[in-house]
């Protein structure tokens, strides 16, 4: 027994990396223990509740749009709440997590320890990206789950969904559509998070990351609204963000959702690739 | 630190791949190489179109509108300049379904053979029209279904035009012949040519392009971006008003939600001057709309239009005075004494028709 122990020790005398699962668990713990993350998730839970109360209080044939479709149609609420939040609030949450992940650690001086620690730089980027993705996923899940509950309890709608095409979906299929939108939103947020991480690796000031991401989203929105610049639309991440309404059409058209997901994957590759290069060269 | 440099390269590669991928998404699929097809005469092509039995299909139709129509309050968004899409399902026996999304809303038209339902998600209303079998089949979808729209154009324009088969094209990923209708030189019209892509296998028109004089870009292009032939799910062609819907029953002969200009003979009180491409229709201004009482019905020149007096520029001549409304492919004059003249012609032809 003792010899095998010795052998194992000598067989890997230069182990320089910690097990990945432990790193990921530590990162998630670190992210979730921050009070601001918890407060943020709590506030996200309020969004569908507020929309539901607003719709019930207003109580008249609301106009068109996703919000109008929620009236008497509770299971549309999570989709509407996710779509509304995707415009600014969810990117804000993701940008906050990404800003803390690298720039925040740099400003506290703790990044030096991470860069000197026996953890590969690329692995560090992966762990940080995972932490951001966890925040995005949790935020989306909170909105989706609270949305389903608030939609069923406050708005009502007998578990069925009336689609924009005038057909009626059963509860199972309706929940499937909600899950589809949730996954799609997580994909879009992953793209935002990757770009935010790239910005985060460039600076030591978390506020710069936050301002750049939100400013960028607003600029994208403005560019997308100018008719003369419609050739620019396919390049903009935000131009496909109306596709979530497609989940309420029947038969389900996947073109818009698929194209915006592909675009998000491209932004994800750019953001993560840039972050990897930058962190590789960053001085401790 | 060679490992680090290798990872850096992978990072650069990933970023580049992302950028290239974005470019691939952004650049439109573009017209591929013109497919090789056996030559066919225009006559054969037109006749094969008129006899084609395509069977059930589904597809996506894209409309690219650059007609330059003045904005009319209450008109559907598809009339204004811009692009829009619709999804079409077509079954046998006049069954069909049409979905026109606009923003987060959708208009749905379902024809089950005996009844046509129109559902609007914006105000959750459903309208029910009874139709007699056979009447509705081509007309109901003609505005967004290139099959019907183009077949109609071939019929009406064949007498005063030169019809040629001008090469091949690829529409919705399917090889197609490009049928070109050009006005005879004697025709005084704003139109340069009308191109109709005809699917090589099924012989159905799959794209209609209207080109006006003085512009290389189409004034109007409507065509399939996606087209699949084959049996369709029967449940697509049934409609049950969902709970919470206001249903209106309109038993009268269906007022088409998307009408076709000139789909029937001229109504009473209108005269047609000229023929072919320089046809001018002269009629009464829509002060007392007859048989079109619904406010949802939209105006087009000569139809039950809203107030036209704010549109266009003032013109006058020996025929009187009025306002001239010009678009890329057509012009219209609304005279002060309540007449309307319109056609795909320049202003001079309109005034000559009014003077008659």
XYZ file of C-alpha atoms in Angstrom:
640
model
C 0.000 0.000 0.000
C 2.634 2.442 0.988
C 4.630 1.771 -2.120
C 1.684 2.451 -4.351
C 1.109 5.741 -2.574
C 4.680 6.711 -3.131
C 4.450 5.641 -6.713
C 1.343 7.708 -7.260
C 2.991 10.706 -5.752
C 6.066 10.360 -7.861
C 4.087 9.527 -10.957
C 2.580 12.988 -10.943
C 5.153 15.152 -9.268
C 4.308 18.233 -11.287
C 0.567 18.374 -11.114
C -0.224 22.042 -11.647
C -3.975 22.012 -11.980
C -6.795 21.597 -9.525
C -9.737 19.340 -10.453
C -12.143 21.222 -12.687
C -15.277 20.327 -10.755
C -13.807 21.771 -7.573
C -12.892 24.968 -9.388
C -16.368 25.308 -10.860
C -18.030 24.620 -7.523
C -15.819 27.195 -5.843
C -16.652 29.785 -8.494
C -20.385 29.167 -8.250
C -20.184 29.391 -4.459
C -18.248 32.621 -4.776
C -20.798 34.069 -7.228
C -23.852 33.016 -5.264
C -22.567 34.216 -1.931
C -22.440 37.788 -3.129
C -25.458 39.601 -1.663
C -25.968 41.604 -4.871
C -26.510 38.409 -6.878
C -29.159 37.223 -4.439
C -30.883 40.619 -4.299
C -30.862 40.722 -8.089
C -32.440 37.281 -8.388
C -35.106 38.341 -5.888
C -35.880 41.442 -7.931
C -36.148 39.347 -11.094
C -38.781 37.247 -9.355
C -40.829 40.412 -8.925
C -40.968 41.200 -12.668
C -43.568 38.599 -13.698
C -45.562 39.237 -10.531
C -45.720 42.964 -11.264
C -46.736 42.365 -14.890
C -49.422 39.916 -13.769
C -50.839 42.357 -11.217
C -50.748 45.153 -13.768
C -52.675 43.082 -16.300
C -55.276 41.943 -13.788
C -55.764 45.466 -12.410
C -56.058 47.020 -15.856
C -58.571 44.285 -16.747
C -59.648 45.289 -20.208
C -58.984 43.983 -23.657
C -55.378 45.041 -23.817
C -54.003 46.029 -27.172
C -51.728 43.906 -29.264
C -48.234 42.761 -28.541
C -46.991 40.155 -26.124
C -48.351 41.953 -23.063
C -51.774 42.132 -24.667
C -51.558 38.415 -25.350
C -51.086 37.689 -21.638
C -54.584 38.850 -20.654
C -56.579 35.771 -19.709
C -53.755 33.662 -21.072
C -51.533 33.075 -18.041
C -48.877 30.823 -19.527
C -47.873 33.551 -21.966
C -46.682 35.577 -18.957
C -43.254 33.918 -18.597
C -42.581 34.429 -22.311
C -43.642 38.067 -22.168
C -41.642 38.680 -18.977
C -38.521 37.063 -20.459
C -38.857 39.071 -23.655
C -39.268 42.333 -21.751
C -36.360 41.589 -19.425
C -34.100 40.563 -22.285
C -34.015 44.122 -23.613
C -32.009 45.540 -20.677
C -32.497 43.932 -17.272
C -31.134 40.463 -17.978
C -28.097 41.826 -19.886
C -27.517 44.118 -16.897
C -27.404 41.116 -14.571
C -25.037 39.222 -16.859
C -22.804 42.244 -17.364
C -22.641 42.708 -13.607
C -21.512 39.128 -13.096
C -18.951 39.381 -15.916
C -17.659 42.707 -14.593
C -17.108 41.179 -11.153
C -15.544 38.060 -12.620
C -12.333 39.605 -13.958
C -12.330 43.408 -13.654
C -13.800 43.234 -10.166
C -11.146 40.801 -9.013
C -8.482 42.978 -10.594
C -9.724 46.039 -8.746
C -9.675 44.142 -5.457
C -6.222 42.801 -6.187
C -7.416 39.211 -5.983
C -6.895 38.543 -9.687
C -3.137 38.445 -9.084
C -3.604 35.473 -6.817
C -5.680 33.673 -9.417
C -3.176 34.344 -12.178
C -0.298 33.091 -10.040
C -2.248 30.094 -8.732
C -1.621 26.689 -10.283
C -4.570 27.075 -12.586
C -4.125 27.375 -16.332
C -5.161 30.724 -17.764
C -7.544 29.133 -20.213
C -9.084 27.113 -17.427
C -9.491 30.316 -15.463
C -11.404 31.872 -18.372
C -13.577 28.770 -18.583
C -14.356 28.861 -14.874
C -15.198 32.573 -14.988
C -17.395 32.080 -18.039
C -19.179 29.243 -16.243
C -19.865 31.531 -13.288
C -21.427 34.126 -15.593
C -23.503 31.454 -17.326
C -24.780 30.224 -13.948
C -25.980 33.726 -13.078
C -27.699 34.068 -16.461
C -29.352 30.661 -16.155
C -30.548 31.329 -12.615
C -31.987 34.718 -13.561
C -33.846 33.228 -16.539
C -35.107 30.285 -14.483
C -36.360 32.604 -11.748
C -38.340 34.661 -14.250
C -39.656 31.581 -16.058
C -40.711 29.666 -12.938
C -42.203 32.669 -11.150
C -43.814 33.627 -14.460
C -45.515 30.243 -14.804
C -46.718 30.404 -11.181
C -47.879 34.017 -11.348
C -49.481 33.396 -14.722
C -51.463 30.403 -13.460
C -52.392 31.873 -10.074
C -52.913 35.580 -10.790
C -53.805 35.816 -14.476
C -55.394 32.416 -14.901
C -56.189 30.844 -18.225
C -57.100 27.243 -17.344
C -53.687 25.886 -18.231
C -54.149 26.464 -21.932
C -52.436 28.919 -24.206
C -54.134 30.707 -27.062
C -51.435 31.248 -29.662
C -51.119 34.315 -31.837
C -52.383 32.132 -34.686
C -55.659 31.523 -32.889
C -55.019 27.907 -31.968
C -55.062 26.486 -28.466
C -52.128 24.630 -26.928
C -52.387 22.214 -24.028
C -50.470 22.719 -20.795
C -47.646 20.368 -21.726
C -46.947 21.976 -25.067
C -47.306 25.444 -23.564
C -44.686 24.635 -20.929
C -42.500 23.280 -23.722
C -42.761 26.614 -25.510
C -41.820 28.425 -22.287
C -38.794 26.132 -21.901
C -37.804 26.810 -25.517
C -37.888 30.559 -24.944
C -35.953 30.164 -21.677
C -33.185 28.183 -23.404
C -33.110 30.668 -26.260
C -32.822 33.610 -23.842
C -29.966 31.859 -21.996
C -28.189 31.524 -25.337
C -28.582 35.232 -26.085
C -27.381 36.086 -22.575
C -24.354 33.820 -23.007
C -23.375 35.966 -25.993
C -23.790 39.157 -23.974
C -21.803 37.585 -21.131
C -18.945 36.572 -23.443
C -18.628 40.101 -24.796
C -18.828 41.451 -21.242
C -16.066 39.051 -20.156
C -13.889 40.271 -23.022
C -14.412 43.855 -21.874
C -13.843 42.754 -18.304
C -10.456 41.307 -19.214
C -9.415 44.649 -20.669
C -9.994 46.841 -17.648
C -9.638 46.973 -13.893
C -12.842 48.942 -13.372
C -16.080 46.920 -13.209
C -18.127 50.022 -13.881
C -16.503 50.381 -17.302
C -17.734 46.909 -18.257
C -21.258 47.661 -17.082
C -21.390 50.983 -18.894
C -19.926 49.548 -22.100
C -22.334 46.615 -22.291
C -25.442 48.659 -21.570
C -24.246 51.507 -23.776
C -23.514 49.031 -26.539
C -26.979 47.508 -26.265
C -28.590 50.935 -26.462
C -26.462 51.837 -29.491
C -27.433 48.519 -31.123
C -31.069 49.328 -30.487
C -30.715 52.793 -32.012
C -28.843 51.452 -35.052
C -31.491 48.799 -35.538
C -34.226 51.426 -35.531
C -32.737 53.518 -38.358
C -34.306 52.397 -41.644
C -31.349 53.594 -43.739
C -29.089 51.223 -41.824
C -31.192 48.107 -42.303
C -28.220 46.389 -43.989
C -26.590 46.496 -40.570
C -29.372 44.522 -38.928
C -28.009 41.009 -39.512
C -24.820 41.989 -37.692
C -26.558 43.257 -34.575
C -27.125 40.842 -31.727
C -30.242 42.695 -30.628
C -32.027 42.595 -33.985
C -33.224 39.029 -33.431
C -34.550 39.619 -29.935
C -38.137 39.897 -31.069
C -38.029 36.260 -32.163
C -39.371 35.042 -28.816
C -42.855 35.967 -30.027
C -42.423 33.191 -32.609
C -42.820 30.689 -29.777
C -46.468 31.772 -29.597
C -47.169 31.090 -33.235
C -48.578 27.833 -34.460
C -47.112 25.906 -36.246
C -43.909 26.915 -34.554
C -41.547 28.753 -36.933
C -37.952 28.065 -35.952
C -36.248 30.334 -38.495
C -36.046 33.464 -36.377
C -35.080 31.647 -33.194
C -32.464 29.600 -35.034
C -30.883 32.540 -36.801
C -30.623 34.637 -33.638
C -29.126 31.637 -31.816
C -26.494 31.236 -34.541
C -25.716 34.932 -34.267
C -25.397 34.581 -30.497
C -22.984 31.676 -30.949
C -20.827 33.857 -33.196
C -20.761 36.626 -30.583
C -19.966 33.962 -27.980
C -16.979 32.713 -29.990
C -15.697 36.252 -30.519
C -16.086 37.177 -26.861
C -14.568 34.019 -25.408
C -11.767 33.932 -27.979
C -10.837 37.515 -27.218
C -11.001 36.880 -23.471
C -8.737 33.842 -23.806
C -6.139 35.781 -25.792
C -6.248 38.735 -23.446
C -5.983 36.652 -20.280
C -3.108 34.674 -21.755
C -1.128 37.882 -22.114
C -2.317 39.656 -19.012
C 0.404 40.307 -16.452
C -0.204 39.035 -12.996
C 5.549 29.542 -22.849
C 4.643 27.717 -26.008
C 1.440 26.190 -24.638
C 0.172 29.659 -23.867
C 0.979 30.838 -27.350
C -0.881 27.889 -28.818
C -3.919 28.725 -26.709
C -3.639 32.341 -27.798
C -3.796 31.178 -31.371
C -6.858 29.085 -30.623
C -8.439 32.119 -28.998
C -7.702 34.264 -32.046
C -9.063 31.464 -34.228
C -12.285 31.282 -32.227
C -12.782 35.037 -32.427
C -12.115 35.012 -36.168
C -14.468 32.084 -36.696
C -17.153 34.002 -34.823
C -16.626 37.086 -36.976
C -16.695 35.050 -40.193
C -19.830 33.257 -38.997
C -21.522 36.604 -38.355
C -20.625 37.624 -41.870
C -22.088 34.420 -43.281
C -25.350 35.054 -41.429
C -25.419 38.696 -42.487
C -24.720 38.203 -46.174
C -27.907 37.112 -47.892
C -27.907 33.672 -49.404
C -27.740 35.341 -52.775
C -28.666 33.970 -56.146
C -26.617 30.893 -56.770
C -25.429 29.957 -60.206
C -28.308 29.847 -62.660
C -29.405 26.217 -62.855
C -29.082 24.316 -66.138
C -32.506 23.500 -67.530
C -33.683 22.240 -70.901
C -34.881 25.166 -73.046
C -38.604 25.770 -73.227
C -40.643 28.149 -75.342
C -42.645 30.889 -73.678
C -45.845 29.440 -75.112
C -45.222 26.017 -73.636
C -44.219 27.489 -70.324
C -47.343 29.622 -70.012
C -49.636 26.790 -70.987
C -47.951 24.416 -68.581
C -48.479 27.019 -65.874
C -52.162 27.333 -66.702
C -52.665 23.588 -66.491
C -50.335 22.886 -63.597
C -51.708 20.936 -60.675
C -49.129 21.507 -57.973
C -51.010 19.742 -55.203
C -50.666 20.611 -51.537
C -47.685 22.655 -50.478
C -46.418 24.859 -47.717
C -43.937 27.663 -47.815
C -42.814 31.062 -46.720
C -43.531 34.064 -48.872
C -41.450 37.215 -48.714
C -42.817 40.499 -49.984
C -40.408 43.298 -50.817
C -42.426 46.403 -51.426
C -40.837 49.509 -52.939
C -43.984 50.820 -54.630
C -43.768 54.122 -52.801
C -47.461 54.200 -51.927
C -48.424 57.194 -49.838
C -49.114 56.206 -46.261
C -52.828 55.734 -45.778
C -54.103 55.680 -42.201
C -55.439 52.297 -41.260
C -53.907 50.480 -44.193
C -52.124 47.187 -43.530
C -48.401 47.517 -42.946
C -47.710 45.357 -46.002
C -48.827 48.206 -48.279
C -46.086 50.521 -47.079
C -42.542 50.233 -48.324
C -40.556 47.491 -46.676
C -40.286 43.771 -46.452
C -42.741 41.406 -44.857
C -43.203 37.690 -44.772
C -46.123 35.333 -44.591
C -46.442 31.613 -44.183
C -48.697 29.720 -46.550
C -50.152 26.243 -46.368
C -52.272 24.996 -49.202
C -54.292 21.830 -49.277
C -56.712 20.323 -51.748
C -60.268 21.511 -52.382
C -59.660 25.159 -51.653
C -58.294 24.548 -48.208
C -55.587 26.908 -47.139
C -53.982 28.725 -44.300
C -52.139 32.015 -44.302
C -50.231 33.533 -41.400
C -49.119 37.136 -41.653
C -46.979 38.129 -38.694
C -46.427 41.786 -37.912
C -44.324 42.493 -34.872
C -45.665 40.497 -31.959
C -49.047 40.082 -33.605
C -50.358 37.871 -36.307
C -53.219 37.756 -38.744
C -54.354 34.275 -39.663
C -56.627 33.310 -42.523
C -57.918 29.739 -42.566
C -60.047 28.377 -45.382
C -61.535 24.958 -44.656
C -63.350 24.620 -47.956
C -66.695 26.072 -46.941
C -65.778 28.746 -44.426
C -63.029 31.310 -44.317
C -61.919 32.410 -40.882
C -59.879 35.538 -40.316
C -58.256 35.828 -36.911
C -56.435 38.894 -35.635
C -54.363 38.369 -32.503
C -54.009 42.114 -31.836
C -57.651 42.558 -30.828
C -58.517 38.846 -30.591
C -61.296 38.956 -33.105
C -62.299 36.267 -35.515
C -64.404 36.904 -38.592
C -66.262 34.123 -40.315
C -67.163 34.195 -43.982
C -69.190 31.560 -45.708
C -67.977 30.866 -49.218
C -69.352 28.698 -51.947
C -66.907 26.027 -53.034
C -65.011 26.967 -56.140
C -65.384 30.697 -55.738
C -62.678 31.273 -53.234
C -59.951 28.971 -54.367
C -57.646 31.233 -56.341
C -58.777 34.620 -55.090
C -58.538 34.168 -51.367
C -54.813 33.941 -51.210
C -53.863 35.771 -54.345
C -52.286 38.793 -52.698
C -49.709 36.767 -50.871
C -49.711 33.601 -52.924
C -47.551 34.139 -55.974
C -49.123 31.124 -57.631
C -52.421 32.856 -58.133
C -51.066 36.382 -58.504
C -48.681 35.528 -61.311
C -51.078 33.265 -63.188
C -53.471 36.187 -63.290
C -50.802 38.544 -64.615
C -49.962 36.115 -67.434
C -53.575 35.959 -68.532
C -54.286 39.659 -68.581
C -51.041 40.989 -69.996
C -50.398 38.408 -72.692
C -52.049 40.401 -75.512
C -50.022 43.579 -75.443
C -46.679 42.260 -74.302
C -43.717 40.383 -75.567
C -43.348 37.252 -73.521
C -39.979 35.568 -73.468
C -38.216 32.988 -71.371
C -35.119 34.788 -70.154
C -32.793 32.270 -68.582
C -33.217 30.425 -65.338
C -33.182 31.306 -61.687
C -33.231 29.648 -58.331
C -36.235 30.410 -56.170
C -36.644 28.894 -52.726
C -33.785 26.535 -53.577
C -35.664 25.136 -56.569
C -34.672 25.634 -60.203
C -37.058 27.842 -62.109
C -37.521 29.413 -65.534
C -37.661 33.186 -65.663
C -40.603 34.310 -67.756
C -40.387 37.965 -68.768
C -43.329 40.091 -69.829
C -42.215 43.362 -71.384
C -44.662 45.942 -72.685
C -44.717 46.476 -76.429
C -42.857 49.653 -77.431
C -46.129 51.375 -78.235
C -47.419 50.958 -74.709
C -47.106 54.098 -72.628
C -46.519 52.695 -69.159
C -44.396 53.227 -66.093
C -43.516 49.548 -66.006
C -40.385 48.181 -67.627
C -41.042 44.496 -67.251
C -42.645 41.881 -65.094
C -40.569 38.810 -64.354
C -42.210 35.629 -63.220
C -40.147 32.707 -62.027
C -41.835 29.410 -62.875
C -40.810 26.328 -60.984
C -39.171 23.934 -63.436
C -40.644 20.782 -61.924
C -44.114 21.764 -60.702
C -44.681 24.563 -63.230
C -46.127 26.946 -60.690
C -45.069 30.592 -60.465
C -42.840 30.960 -57.454
C -41.775 34.583 -57.696
C -43.231 37.753 -59.191
C -40.974 40.750 -59.788
C -42.240 44.094 -61.050
C -39.635 46.444 -62.474
C -40.417 50.064 -63.208
C -38.778 52.384 -65.709
C -35.737 54.223 -64.405
C -34.888 51.870 -61.577
C -32.821 48.721 -61.443
C -34.314 47.606 -58.150
C -37.685 45.884 -58.270
C -40.657 48.020 -57.365
C -42.340 44.923 -56.018
C -41.082 41.443 -55.461
C -43.141 38.693 -53.954
C -41.875 35.168 -53.916
C -41.349 32.020 -51.966
C -38.241 31.867 -49.858
C -39.119 28.374 -48.814
C -41.394 25.944 -50.617
C -42.184 22.299 -49.979
C -44.656 20.213 -51.927
C -46.353 17.325 -50.228
C -49.359 16.398 -48.130
C -50.235 18.832 -45.372
C -51.506 18.204 -41.874
C -55.303 18.360 -42.092
C -55.562 20.116 -38.726
C -53.949 23.181 -40.304
C -57.088 23.821 -42.301
C -59.557 23.829 -39.433
C -60.208 26.721 -37.131
C -61.972 26.855 -33.797
C -62.280 30.303 -32.269
C -60.218 30.197 -29.063
C -61.853 31.217 -25.767
C -62.036 34.952 -25.237
C -62.448 35.702 -28.926
C -65.011 38.044 -30.383
C -66.517 36.264 -33.364
C -68.310 38.181 -36.085
C -70.333 36.367 -38.701
C -70.316 37.845 -42.162
C -72.621 35.755 -44.304
C -72.478 38.044 -47.331
C -70.176 37.146 -50.219
C -66.789 37.330 -48.627
C -65.122 40.687 -48.661
C -61.602 39.655 -49.310
C -59.157 40.589 -46.562
C -56.460 40.857 -49.168
C -58.074 41.725 -52.428
C -56.605 41.661 -55.876
C -56.684 44.848 -57.884
C -58.796 44.328 -60.941
C -59.869 40.833 -60.021
C -63.338 41.391 -61.446
C -64.882 43.557 -64.098
C -65.102 47.280 -63.512
C -67.883 48.152 -61.094
C -70.783 50.307 -62.240
C -69.903 53.917 -62.861
C -66.344 53.320 -63.999
C -64.984 53.417 -67.501
C -61.863 51.845 -68.863
C -59.802 53.897 -71.299
C -57.180 52.151 -73.384
C -56.083 48.566 -73.058
C -53.032 46.571 -72.138
C -50.292 48.246 -70.159
C -51.658 51.784 -70.565
C -55.143 51.003 -69.318
C -56.612 53.843 -67.330
C -59.597 53.295 -65.090
C -61.772 56.366 -64.590
C -64.369 56.253 -61.883
C -66.146 58.093 -59.149
C -64.190 59.196 -56.122
C -65.098 57.073 -53.094
C -67.499 59.498 -51.492
C -70.236 56.919 -51.058
C -68.599 53.512 -50.769
C -70.970 50.887 -52.024
C -70.925 47.319 -50.839
C -67.768 47.894 -48.830
C -69.066 49.074 -45.506
C -66.453 47.607 -43.193
C -63.973 50.151 -41.903
C -61.310 47.466 -41.925
C -61.439 47.354 -45.689
C -58.453 49.156 -47.060
C -58.200 51.649 -49.828
C -56.352 51.348 -53.023
C -56.791 53.688 -55.958
C -60.412 53.496 -56.961
C -61.486 51.439 -53.962
C -63.228 52.450 -50.771
C -60.387 54.653 -49.704
C -60.119 57.027 -46.794
C -59.859 60.739 -47.408
C -57.516 61.205 -50.324
C -57.560 64.992 -50.374
C -54.438 65.315 -48.269
C -52.366 63.123 -50.583
C -50.513 63.990 -53.735
C -49.696 67.239 -55.482
C -52.187 69.626 -57.104
C -52.450 69.457 -60.902
C -54.803 71.091 -63.368
C -55.528 71.093 -67.098
C -58.273 71.290 -69.658
C -60.008 68.415 -67.873
C -60.264 70.353 -64.630
C -58.097 70.258 -61.577
C -57.253 67.707 -58.954
C -54.476 66.024 -57.081
C -51.891 63.741 -58.613
C -50.677 60.747 -56.611
C -47.633 59.019 -58.039
C -45.947 55.801 -57.015
C -43.155 53.787 -58.555
C -45.471 51.784 -60.787
C -48.737 53.680 -61.008
C -50.249 57.112 -60.798
C -53.705 58.364 -60.012
C -55.498 61.682 -60.268
C -58.350 62.565 -57.930
C -60.204 65.456 -59.491
C -61.943 68.147 -57.528
C -65.262 67.232 -59.148
C -65.091 63.752 -57.714
C -63.557 61.593 -60.426
C -60.613 59.251 -60.051
C -58.311 58.078 -62.810
C -55.579 55.587 -62.177
C -53.268 53.245 -64.014
C -49.716 52.076 -64.454
C -49.112 55.059 -66.688
C -47.463 58.488 -66.561
C -49.473 61.590 -65.735
C -50.051 62.574 -69.365
C -51.985 59.405 -70.178
C -54.190 60.001 -67.151
C -55.049 63.542 -68.176
C -55.848 62.384 -71.737
C -58.204 59.784 -70.330
C -59.868 62.348 -68.097
C -60.306 64.735 -71.011
C -62.229 62.133 -73.023
